[in-house]
XYZ file of N, CA, C and O in Angstrom:
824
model
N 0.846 -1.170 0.000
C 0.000 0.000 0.000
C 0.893 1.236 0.000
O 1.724 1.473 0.877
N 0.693 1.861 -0.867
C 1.443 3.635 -1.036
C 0.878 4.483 -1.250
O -0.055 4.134 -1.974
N 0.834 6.071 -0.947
C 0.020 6.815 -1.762
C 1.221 7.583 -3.100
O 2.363 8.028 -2.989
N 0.600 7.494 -3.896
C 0.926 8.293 -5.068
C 0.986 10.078 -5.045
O 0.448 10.667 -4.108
N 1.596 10.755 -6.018
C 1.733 12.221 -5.869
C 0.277 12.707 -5.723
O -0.032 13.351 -4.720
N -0.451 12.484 -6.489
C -1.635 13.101 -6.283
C -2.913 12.711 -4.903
O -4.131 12.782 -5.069
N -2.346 12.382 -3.840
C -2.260 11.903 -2.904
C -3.871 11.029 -3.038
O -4.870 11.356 -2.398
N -3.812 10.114 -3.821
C -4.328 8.943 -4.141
C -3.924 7.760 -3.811
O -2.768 7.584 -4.197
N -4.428 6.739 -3.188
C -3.883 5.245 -2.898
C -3.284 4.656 -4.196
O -3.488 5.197 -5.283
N -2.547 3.544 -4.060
C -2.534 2.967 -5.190
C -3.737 2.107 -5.644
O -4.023 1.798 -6.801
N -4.123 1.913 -4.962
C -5.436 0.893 -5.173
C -6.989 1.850 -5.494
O -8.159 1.472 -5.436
N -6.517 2.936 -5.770
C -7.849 4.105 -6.266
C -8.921 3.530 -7.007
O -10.063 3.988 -6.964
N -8.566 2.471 -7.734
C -9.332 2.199 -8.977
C -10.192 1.569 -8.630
O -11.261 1.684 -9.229
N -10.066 0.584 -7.444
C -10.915 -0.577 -6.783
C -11.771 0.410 -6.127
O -12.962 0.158 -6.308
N -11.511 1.613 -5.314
C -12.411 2.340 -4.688
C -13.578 2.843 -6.041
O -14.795 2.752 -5.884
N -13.099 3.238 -7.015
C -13.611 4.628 -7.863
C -15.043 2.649 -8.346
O -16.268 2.653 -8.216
N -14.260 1.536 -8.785
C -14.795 0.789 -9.283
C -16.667 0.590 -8.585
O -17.709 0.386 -9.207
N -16.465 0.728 -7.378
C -17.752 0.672 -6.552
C -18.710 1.985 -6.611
O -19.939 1.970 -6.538
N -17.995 2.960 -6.738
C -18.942 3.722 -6.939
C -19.713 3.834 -8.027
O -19.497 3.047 -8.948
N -20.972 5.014 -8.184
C -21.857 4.926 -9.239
C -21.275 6.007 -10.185
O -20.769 7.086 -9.877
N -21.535 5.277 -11.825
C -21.481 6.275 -12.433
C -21.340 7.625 -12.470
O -20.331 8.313 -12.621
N -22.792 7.996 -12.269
C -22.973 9.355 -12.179
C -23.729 9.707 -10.828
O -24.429 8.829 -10.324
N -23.612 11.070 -10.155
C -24.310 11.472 -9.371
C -25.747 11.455 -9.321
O -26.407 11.718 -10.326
N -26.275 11.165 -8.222
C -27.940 10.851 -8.061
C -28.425 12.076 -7.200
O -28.272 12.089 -5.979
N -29.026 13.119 -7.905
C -29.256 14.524 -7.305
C -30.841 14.114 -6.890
O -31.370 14.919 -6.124
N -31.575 13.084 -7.257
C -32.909 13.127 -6.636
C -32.907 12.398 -5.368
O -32.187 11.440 -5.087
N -34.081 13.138 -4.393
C -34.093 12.890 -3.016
C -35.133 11.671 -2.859
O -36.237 11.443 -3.354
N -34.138 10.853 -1.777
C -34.678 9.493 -1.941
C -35.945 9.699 -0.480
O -35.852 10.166 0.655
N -36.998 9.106 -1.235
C -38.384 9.267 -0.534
C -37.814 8.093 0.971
O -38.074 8.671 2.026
N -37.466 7.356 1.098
C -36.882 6.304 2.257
C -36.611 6.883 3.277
O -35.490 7.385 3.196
N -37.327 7.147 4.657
C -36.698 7.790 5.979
C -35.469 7.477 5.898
O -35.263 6.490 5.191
N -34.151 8.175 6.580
C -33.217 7.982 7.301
C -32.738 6.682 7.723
O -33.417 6.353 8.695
N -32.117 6.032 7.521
C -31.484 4.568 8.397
C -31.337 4.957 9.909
O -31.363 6.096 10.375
N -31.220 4.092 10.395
C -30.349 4.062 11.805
C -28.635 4.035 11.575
O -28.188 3.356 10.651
N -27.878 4.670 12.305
C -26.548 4.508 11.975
C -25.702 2.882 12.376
O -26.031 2.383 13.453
N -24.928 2.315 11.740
C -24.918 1.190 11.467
C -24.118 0.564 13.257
O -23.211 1.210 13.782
N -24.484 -0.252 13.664
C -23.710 -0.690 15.117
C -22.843 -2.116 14.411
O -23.238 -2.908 13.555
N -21.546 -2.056 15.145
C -20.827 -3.241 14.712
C -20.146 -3.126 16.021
O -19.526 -2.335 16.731
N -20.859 -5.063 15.923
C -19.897 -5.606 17.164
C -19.144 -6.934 17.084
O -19.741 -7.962 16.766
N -17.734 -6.921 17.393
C -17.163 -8.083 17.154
C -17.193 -8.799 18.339
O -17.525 -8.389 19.451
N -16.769 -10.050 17.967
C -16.536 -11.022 18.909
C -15.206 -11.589 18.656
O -14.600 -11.814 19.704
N -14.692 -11.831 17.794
C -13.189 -13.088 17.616
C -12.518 -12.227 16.179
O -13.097 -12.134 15.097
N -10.935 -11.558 16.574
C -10.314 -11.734 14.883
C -9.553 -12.369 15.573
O -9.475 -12.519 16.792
N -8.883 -12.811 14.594
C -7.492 -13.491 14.280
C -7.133 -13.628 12.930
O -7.798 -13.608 11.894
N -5.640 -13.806 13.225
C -4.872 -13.241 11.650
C -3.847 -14.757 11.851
O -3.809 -15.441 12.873
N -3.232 -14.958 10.827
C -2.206 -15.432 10.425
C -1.621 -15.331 9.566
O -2.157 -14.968 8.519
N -0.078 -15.645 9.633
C 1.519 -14.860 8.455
C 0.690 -14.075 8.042
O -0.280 -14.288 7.314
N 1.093 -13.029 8.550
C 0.515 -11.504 7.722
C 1.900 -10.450 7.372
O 2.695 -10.142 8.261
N 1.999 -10.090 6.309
C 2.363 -9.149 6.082
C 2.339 -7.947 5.096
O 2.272 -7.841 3.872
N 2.423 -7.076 6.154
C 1.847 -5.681 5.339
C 3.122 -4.502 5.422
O 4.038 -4.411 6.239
N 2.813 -3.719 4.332
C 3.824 -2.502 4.074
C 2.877 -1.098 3.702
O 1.763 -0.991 3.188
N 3.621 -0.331 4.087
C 2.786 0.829 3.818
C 3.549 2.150 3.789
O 4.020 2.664 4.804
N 3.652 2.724 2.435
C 4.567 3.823 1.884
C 4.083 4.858 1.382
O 3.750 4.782 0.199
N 3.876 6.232 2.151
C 3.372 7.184 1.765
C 4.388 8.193 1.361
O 4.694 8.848 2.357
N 5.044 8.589 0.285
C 5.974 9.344 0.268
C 5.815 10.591 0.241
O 6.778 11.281 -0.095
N 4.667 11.163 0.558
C 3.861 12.174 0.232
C 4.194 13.141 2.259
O 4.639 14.249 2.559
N 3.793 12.210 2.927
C 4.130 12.593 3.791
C 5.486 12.113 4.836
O 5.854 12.463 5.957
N 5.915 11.273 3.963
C 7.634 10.429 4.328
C 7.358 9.830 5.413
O 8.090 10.038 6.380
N 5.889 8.660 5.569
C 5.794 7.811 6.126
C 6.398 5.982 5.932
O 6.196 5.724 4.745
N 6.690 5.390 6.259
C 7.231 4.180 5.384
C 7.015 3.561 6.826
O 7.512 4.150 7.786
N 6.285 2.380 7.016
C 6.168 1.129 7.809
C 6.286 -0.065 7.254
O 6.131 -0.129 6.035
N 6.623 -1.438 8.104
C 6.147 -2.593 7.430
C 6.239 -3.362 8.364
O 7.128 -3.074 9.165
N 5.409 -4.616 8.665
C 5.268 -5.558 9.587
C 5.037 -7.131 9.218
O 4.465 -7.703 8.290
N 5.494 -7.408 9.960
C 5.366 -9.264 9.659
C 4.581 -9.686 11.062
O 4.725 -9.103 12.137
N 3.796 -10.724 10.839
C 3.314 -11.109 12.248
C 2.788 -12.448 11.807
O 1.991 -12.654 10.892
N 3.540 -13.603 12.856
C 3.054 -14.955 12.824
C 1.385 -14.951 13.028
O 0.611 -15.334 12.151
N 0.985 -14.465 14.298
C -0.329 -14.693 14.977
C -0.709 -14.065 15.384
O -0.173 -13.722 16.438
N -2.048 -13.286 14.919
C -2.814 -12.495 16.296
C -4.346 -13.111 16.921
O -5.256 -13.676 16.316
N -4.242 -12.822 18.079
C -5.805 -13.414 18.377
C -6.352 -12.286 19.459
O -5.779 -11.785 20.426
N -7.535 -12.101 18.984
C -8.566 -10.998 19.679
C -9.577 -11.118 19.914
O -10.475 -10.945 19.090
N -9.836 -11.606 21.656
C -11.443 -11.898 21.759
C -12.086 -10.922 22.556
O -11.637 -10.670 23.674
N -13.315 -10.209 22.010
C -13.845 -9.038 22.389
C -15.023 -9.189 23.431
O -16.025 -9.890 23.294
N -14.780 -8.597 24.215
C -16.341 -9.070 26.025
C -17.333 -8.192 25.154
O -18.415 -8.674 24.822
N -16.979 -6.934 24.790
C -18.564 -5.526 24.261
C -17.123 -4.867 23.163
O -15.950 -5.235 23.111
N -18.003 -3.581 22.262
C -17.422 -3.296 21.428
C -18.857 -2.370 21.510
O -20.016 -2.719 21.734
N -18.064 -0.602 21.137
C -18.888 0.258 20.462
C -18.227 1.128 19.340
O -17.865 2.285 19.554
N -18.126 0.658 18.433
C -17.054 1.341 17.834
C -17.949 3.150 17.279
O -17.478 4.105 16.662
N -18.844 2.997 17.660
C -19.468 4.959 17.586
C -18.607 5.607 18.095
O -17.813 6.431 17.641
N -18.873 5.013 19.553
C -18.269 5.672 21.020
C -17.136 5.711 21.166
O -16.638 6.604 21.851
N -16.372 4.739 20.556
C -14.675 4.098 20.772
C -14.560 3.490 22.182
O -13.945 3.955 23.142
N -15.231 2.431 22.115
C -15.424 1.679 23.377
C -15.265 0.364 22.894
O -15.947 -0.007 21.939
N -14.267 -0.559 23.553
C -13.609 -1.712 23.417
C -13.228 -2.166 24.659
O -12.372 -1.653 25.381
N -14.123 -3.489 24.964
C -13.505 -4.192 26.103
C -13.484 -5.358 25.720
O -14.331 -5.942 25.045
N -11.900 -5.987 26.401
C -12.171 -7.331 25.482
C -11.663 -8.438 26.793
O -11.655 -8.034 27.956
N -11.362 -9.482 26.530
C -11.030 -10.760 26.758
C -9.710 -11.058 27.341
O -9.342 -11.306 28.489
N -8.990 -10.943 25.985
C -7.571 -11.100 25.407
C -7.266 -11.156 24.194
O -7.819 -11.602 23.189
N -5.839 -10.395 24.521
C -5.791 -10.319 22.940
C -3.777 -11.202 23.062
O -3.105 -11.181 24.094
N -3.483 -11.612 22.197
C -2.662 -12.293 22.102
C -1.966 -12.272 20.796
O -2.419 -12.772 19.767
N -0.478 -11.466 20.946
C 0.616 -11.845 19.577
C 1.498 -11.975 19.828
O 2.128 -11.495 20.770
N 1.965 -13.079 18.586
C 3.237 -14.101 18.680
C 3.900 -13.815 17.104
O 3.486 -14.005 15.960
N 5.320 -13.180 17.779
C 5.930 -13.184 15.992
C 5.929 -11.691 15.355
O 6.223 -11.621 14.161
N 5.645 -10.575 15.998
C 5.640 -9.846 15.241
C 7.225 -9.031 15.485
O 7.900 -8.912 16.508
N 7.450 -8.561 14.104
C 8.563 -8.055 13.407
C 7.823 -6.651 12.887
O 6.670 -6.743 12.464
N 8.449 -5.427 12.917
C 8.285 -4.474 12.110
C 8.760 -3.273 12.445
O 9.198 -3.358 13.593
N 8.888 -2.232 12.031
C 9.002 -1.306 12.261
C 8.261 0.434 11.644
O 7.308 0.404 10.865
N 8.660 1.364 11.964
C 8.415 2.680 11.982
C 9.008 4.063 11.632
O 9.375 4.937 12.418
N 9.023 4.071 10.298
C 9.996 5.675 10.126
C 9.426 6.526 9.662
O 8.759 6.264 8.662
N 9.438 7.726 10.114
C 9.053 9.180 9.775
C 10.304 9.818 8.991
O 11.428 9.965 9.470
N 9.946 10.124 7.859
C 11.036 10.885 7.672
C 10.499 12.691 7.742
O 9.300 12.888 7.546
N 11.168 13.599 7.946
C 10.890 15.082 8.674
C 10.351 15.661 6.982
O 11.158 15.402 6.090
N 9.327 16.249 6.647
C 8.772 16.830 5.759
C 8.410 18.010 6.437
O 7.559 17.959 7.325
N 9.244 19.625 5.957
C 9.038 20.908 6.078
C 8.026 21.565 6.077
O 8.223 22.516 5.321
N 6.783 21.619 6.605
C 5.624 22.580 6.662
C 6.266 24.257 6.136
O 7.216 25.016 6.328
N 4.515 24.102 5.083
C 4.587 25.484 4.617
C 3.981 26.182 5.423
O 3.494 25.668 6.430
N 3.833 27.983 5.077
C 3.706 28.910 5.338
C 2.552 29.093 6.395
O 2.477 29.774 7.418
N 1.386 27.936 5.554
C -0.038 27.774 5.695
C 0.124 26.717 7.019
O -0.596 26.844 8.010
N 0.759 26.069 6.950
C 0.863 25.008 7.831
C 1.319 25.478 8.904
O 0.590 25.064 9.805
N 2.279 26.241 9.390
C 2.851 26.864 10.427
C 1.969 27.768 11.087
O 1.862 27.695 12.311
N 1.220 28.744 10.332
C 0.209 29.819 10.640
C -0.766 29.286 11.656
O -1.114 29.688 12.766
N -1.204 27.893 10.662
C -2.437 26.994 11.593
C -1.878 26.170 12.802
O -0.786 25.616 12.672
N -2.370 26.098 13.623
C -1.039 25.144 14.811
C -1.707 23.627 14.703
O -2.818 23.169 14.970
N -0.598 23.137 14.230
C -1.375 21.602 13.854
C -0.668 20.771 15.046
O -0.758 19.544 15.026
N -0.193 21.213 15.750
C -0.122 20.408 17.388
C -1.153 19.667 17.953
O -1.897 20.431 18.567
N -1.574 18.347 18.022
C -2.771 17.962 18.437
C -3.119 18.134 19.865
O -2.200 18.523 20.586
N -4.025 17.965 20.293
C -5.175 18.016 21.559
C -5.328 16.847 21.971
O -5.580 16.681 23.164
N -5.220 15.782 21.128
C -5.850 14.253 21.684
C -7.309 14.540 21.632
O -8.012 14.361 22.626
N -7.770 14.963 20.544
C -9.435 14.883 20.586
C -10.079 13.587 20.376
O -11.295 13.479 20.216
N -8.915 12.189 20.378
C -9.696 10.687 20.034
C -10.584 10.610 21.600
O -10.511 11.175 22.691
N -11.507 9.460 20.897
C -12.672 9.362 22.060
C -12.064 7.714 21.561
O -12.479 7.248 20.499
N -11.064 6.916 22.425
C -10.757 6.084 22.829
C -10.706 5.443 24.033
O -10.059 5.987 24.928
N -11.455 4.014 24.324
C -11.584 3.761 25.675
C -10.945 2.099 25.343
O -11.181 1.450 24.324
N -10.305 1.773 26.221
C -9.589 0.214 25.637
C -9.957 -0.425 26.978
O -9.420 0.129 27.937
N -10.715 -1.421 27.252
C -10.537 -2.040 28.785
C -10.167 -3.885 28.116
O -10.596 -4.447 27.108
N -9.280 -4.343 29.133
C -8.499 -5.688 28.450
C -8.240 -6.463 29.651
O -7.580 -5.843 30.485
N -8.734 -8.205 30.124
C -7.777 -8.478 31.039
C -6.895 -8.651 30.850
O -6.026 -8.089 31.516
N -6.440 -9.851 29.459
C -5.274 -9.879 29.209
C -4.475 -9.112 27.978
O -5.089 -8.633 27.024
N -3.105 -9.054 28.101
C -2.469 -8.784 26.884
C -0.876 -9.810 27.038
O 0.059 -9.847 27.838
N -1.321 -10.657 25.571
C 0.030 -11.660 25.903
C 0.963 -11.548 24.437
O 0.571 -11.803 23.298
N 2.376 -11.064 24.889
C 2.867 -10.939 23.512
C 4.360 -11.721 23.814
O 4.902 -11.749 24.919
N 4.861 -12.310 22.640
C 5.772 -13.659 22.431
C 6.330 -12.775 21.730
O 5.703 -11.832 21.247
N 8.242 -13.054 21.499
C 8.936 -13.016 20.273
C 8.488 -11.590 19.372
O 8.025 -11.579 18.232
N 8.774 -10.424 20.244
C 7.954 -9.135 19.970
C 9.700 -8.427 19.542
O 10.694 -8.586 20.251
N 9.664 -7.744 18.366
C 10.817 -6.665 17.901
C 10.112 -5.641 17.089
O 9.364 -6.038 16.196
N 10.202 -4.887 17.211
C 10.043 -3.378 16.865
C 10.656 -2.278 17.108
O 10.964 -1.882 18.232
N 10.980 -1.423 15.521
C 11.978 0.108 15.439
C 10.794 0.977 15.243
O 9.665 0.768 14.799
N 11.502 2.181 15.786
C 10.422 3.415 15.961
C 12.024 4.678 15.522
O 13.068 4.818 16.160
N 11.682 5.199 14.548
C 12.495 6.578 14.113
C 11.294 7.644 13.389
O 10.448 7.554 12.499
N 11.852 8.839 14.494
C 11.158 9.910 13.700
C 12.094 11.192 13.401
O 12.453 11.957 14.297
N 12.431 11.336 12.113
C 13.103 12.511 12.155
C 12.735 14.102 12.901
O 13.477 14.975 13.350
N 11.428 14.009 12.803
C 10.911 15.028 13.257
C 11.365 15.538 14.635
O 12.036 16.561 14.772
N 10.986 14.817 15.564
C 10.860 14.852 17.024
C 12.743 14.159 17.423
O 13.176 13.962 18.559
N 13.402 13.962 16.298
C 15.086 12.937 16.859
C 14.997 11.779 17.522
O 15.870 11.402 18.304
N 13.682 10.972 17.198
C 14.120 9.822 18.726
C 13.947 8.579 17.524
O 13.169 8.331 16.603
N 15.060 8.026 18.078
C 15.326 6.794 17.721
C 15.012 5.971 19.111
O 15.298 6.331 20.254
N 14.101 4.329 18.546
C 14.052 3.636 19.201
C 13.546 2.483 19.040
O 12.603 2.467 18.250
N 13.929 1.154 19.670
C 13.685 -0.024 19.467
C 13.705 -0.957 20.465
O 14.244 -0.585 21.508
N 13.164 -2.325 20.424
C 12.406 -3.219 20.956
C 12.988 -4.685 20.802
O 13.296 -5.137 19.699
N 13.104 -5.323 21.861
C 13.152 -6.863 21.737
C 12.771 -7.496 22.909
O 13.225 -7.447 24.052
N 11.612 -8.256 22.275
C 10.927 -8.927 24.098
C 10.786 -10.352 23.875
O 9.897 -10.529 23.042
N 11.147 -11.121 24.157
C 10.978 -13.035 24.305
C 9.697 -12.974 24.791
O 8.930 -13.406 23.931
N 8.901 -12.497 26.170
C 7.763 -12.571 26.487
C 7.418 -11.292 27.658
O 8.030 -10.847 28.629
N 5.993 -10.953 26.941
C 5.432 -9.997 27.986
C 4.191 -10.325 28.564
O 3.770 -11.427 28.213
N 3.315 -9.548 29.529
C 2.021 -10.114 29.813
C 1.707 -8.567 30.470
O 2.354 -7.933 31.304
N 0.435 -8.221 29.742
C -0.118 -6.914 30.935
C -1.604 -6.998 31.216
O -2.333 -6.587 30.313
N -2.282 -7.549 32.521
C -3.095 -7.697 32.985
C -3.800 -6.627 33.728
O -3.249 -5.861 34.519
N -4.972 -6.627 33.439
C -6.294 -5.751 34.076
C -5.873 -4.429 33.063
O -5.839 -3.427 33.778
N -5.570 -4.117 31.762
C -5.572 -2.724 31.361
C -7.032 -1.872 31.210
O -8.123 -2.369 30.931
N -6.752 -0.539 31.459
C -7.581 0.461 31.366
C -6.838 1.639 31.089
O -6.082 2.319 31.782
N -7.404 1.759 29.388
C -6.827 3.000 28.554
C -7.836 3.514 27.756
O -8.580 3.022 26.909
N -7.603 5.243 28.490
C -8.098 6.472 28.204
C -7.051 7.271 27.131
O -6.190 8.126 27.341
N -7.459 6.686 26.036
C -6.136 6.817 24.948
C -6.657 9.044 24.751
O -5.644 9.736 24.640
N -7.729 9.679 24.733
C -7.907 10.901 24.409
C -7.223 11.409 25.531
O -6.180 12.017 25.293
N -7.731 11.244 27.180
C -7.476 11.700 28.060
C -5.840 11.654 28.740
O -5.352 12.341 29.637
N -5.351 10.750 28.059
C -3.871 10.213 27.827
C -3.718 9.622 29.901
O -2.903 9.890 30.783
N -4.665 8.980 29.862
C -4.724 8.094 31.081
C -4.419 6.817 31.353
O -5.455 6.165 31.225
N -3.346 5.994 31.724
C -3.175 4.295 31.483
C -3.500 3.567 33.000
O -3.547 4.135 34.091
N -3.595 2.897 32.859
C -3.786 1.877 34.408
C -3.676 0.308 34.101
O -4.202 -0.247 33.136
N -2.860 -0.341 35.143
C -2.700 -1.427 34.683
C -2.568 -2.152 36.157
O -1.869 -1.722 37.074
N -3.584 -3.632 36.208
C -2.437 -4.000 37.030
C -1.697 -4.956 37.384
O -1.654 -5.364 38.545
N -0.939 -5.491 36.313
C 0.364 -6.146 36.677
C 0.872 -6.214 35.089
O 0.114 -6.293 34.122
N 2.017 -6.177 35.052
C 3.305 -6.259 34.042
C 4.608 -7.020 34.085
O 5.610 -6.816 34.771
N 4.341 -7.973 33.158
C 5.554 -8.815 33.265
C 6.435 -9.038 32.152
O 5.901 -9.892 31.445
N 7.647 -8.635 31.613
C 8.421 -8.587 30.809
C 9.359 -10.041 31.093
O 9.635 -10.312 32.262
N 9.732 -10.765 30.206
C 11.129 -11.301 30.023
C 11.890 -11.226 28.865
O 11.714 -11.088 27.654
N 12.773 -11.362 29.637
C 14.031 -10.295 28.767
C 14.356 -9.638 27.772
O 15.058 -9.794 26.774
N 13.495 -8.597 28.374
C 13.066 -7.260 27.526
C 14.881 -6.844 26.994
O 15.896 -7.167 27.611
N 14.801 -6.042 25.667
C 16.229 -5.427 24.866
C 15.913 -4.318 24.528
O 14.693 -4.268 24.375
N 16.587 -3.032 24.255
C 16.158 -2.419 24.031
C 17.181 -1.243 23.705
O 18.391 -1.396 23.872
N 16.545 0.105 23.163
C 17.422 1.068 23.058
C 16.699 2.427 22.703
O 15.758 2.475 21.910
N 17.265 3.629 23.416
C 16.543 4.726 23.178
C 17.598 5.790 22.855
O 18.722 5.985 23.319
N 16.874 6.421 21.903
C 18.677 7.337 21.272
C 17.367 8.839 21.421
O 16.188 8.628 21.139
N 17.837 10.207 21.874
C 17.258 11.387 21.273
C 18.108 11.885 20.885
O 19.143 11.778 21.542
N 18.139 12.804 19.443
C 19.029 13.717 18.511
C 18.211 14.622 18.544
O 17.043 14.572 18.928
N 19.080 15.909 17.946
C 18.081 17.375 17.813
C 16.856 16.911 16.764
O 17.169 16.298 15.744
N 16.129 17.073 16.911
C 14.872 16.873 15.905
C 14.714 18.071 14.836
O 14.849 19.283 15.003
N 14.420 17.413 13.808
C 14.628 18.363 12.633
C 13.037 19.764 12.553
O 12.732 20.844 12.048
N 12.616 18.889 13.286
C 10.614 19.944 13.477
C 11.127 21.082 14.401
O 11.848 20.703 15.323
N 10.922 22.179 14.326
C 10.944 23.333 15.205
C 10.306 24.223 15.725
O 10.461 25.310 16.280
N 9.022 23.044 15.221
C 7.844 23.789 15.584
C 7.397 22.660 17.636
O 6.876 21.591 17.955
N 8.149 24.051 18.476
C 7.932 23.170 19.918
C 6.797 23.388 20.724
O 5.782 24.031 20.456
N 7.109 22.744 21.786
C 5.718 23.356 22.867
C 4.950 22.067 21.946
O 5.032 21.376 20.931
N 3.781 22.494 23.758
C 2.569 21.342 23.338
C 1.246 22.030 23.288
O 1.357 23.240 23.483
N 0.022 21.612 23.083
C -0.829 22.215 22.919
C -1.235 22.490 24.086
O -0.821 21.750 24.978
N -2.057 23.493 24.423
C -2.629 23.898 26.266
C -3.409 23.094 26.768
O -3.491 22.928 27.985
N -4.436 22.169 25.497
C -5.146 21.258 26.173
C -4.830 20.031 25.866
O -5.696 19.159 25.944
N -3.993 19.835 25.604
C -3.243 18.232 25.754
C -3.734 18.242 26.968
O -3.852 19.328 27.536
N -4.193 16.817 27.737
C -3.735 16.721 28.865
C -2.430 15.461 28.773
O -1.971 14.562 28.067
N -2.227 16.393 30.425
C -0.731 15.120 30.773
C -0.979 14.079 30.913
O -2.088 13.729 31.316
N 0.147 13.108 30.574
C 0.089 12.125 30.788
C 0.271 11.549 31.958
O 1.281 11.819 32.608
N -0.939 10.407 32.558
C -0.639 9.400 33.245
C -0.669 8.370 33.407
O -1.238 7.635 32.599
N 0.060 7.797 34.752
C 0.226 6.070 33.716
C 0.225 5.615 35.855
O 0.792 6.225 36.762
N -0.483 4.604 35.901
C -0.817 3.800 36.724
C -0.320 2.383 36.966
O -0.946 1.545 36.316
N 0.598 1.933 37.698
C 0.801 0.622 37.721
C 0.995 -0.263 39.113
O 1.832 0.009 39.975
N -0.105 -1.570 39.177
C 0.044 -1.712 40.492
C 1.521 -2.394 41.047
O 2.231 -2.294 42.048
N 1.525 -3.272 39.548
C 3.063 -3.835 39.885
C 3.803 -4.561 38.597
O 3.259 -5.298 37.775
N 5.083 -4.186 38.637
C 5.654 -4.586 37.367
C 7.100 -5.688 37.556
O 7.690 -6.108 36.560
């Protein structure tokens, strides 16, 4: 998956293919629907791998992953409300690079610093992850960083991903690897927004 210059997917054609011909300017006599509710119960994936190259905004990811499994207790995805079961991955490989793209004139004027306006709620008993490596580089911000875990486990989570709130309680790593590098960051646009809120993070025991 990439986007192209004209900041189009590559796969545009499959989208444009579903749509209709031509525009339908007459008003359809049919009340209103109800807005659609979706609720899961079970994904799971296997050998997956995906890439994803936007050069438009000098995003570039890609991931490999043996196994995922996700069993969901409720699900509102209106609300952003997710409580689940467990979720469980084994095998994943991938990583994360930003490369620093210069904001114009227009872009600087407007303060595109986010707020955390997501309405995310995550509640989980378990989280079990195997044979976990992952790189994280952003030119923007200078931080280099990366990941190697044989096995983790984080029990009872509760995440307020807008409110930037975590709680957990218990965490178990084995033999976690790792590395954290900060360089001057190439973005110079600093400071945070006023209504970010701060972050907090809760743990009964790790």
């Amino acid at each position: 998956v990439y986007t192209l210059s004209n900041d189009q997917l590559n796969y545009q054609f499959l989208l444009e293919g579903f749509q209709p011909a031509g525009k339908d300017t007459t008003q359809s006599e049919q009340p209103a629907g109800k807005a659609w509710k979706i609720s899961l119960g079970r994904i799971e994936f296997n050998n997956i791998r995906l890439q994803y190259d936007d050069q438009n905004s000098g995003m570039y990811a890609a991931l490999v992953l043996k196994n995922l499994s996700w069993r969901f207790k409720e699900t509102d995805v209106a609300s952003g409300s997710y409580d689940f079961n467990d979720l469980r991955i084994a095998g994943l490989n991938g990583f994360y690079t930003q490369q620093y793209r210069k904001k114009d004139t227009f872009e600087k004027a407007v303060d595109t610093r986010s707020s955390n306006p997501l309405s995310l709620m995550i509640k989980g008993k378990l989280i079990q992850l195997d044979d976990i490596c992952f790189a994280y580089r952003d030119e923007g911000s200078g931080i280099h960083t990366g990941w190697l875990l044989k096995q983790g486990r984080i029990e009872l989570l509760n995440a307020n991903v807008g409110a930037n709130k975590y709680l957990s309680g218990n965490i178990k790593l084995q033999s976690p690897k790792g590395y954290l590098i900060r360089r001057k960051g190439l973005d110079t646009l600093n400071g945070i927004n006023e209504e970010t809120q701060p972050l907090e993070v809760n743990l009964q025991s790790i």
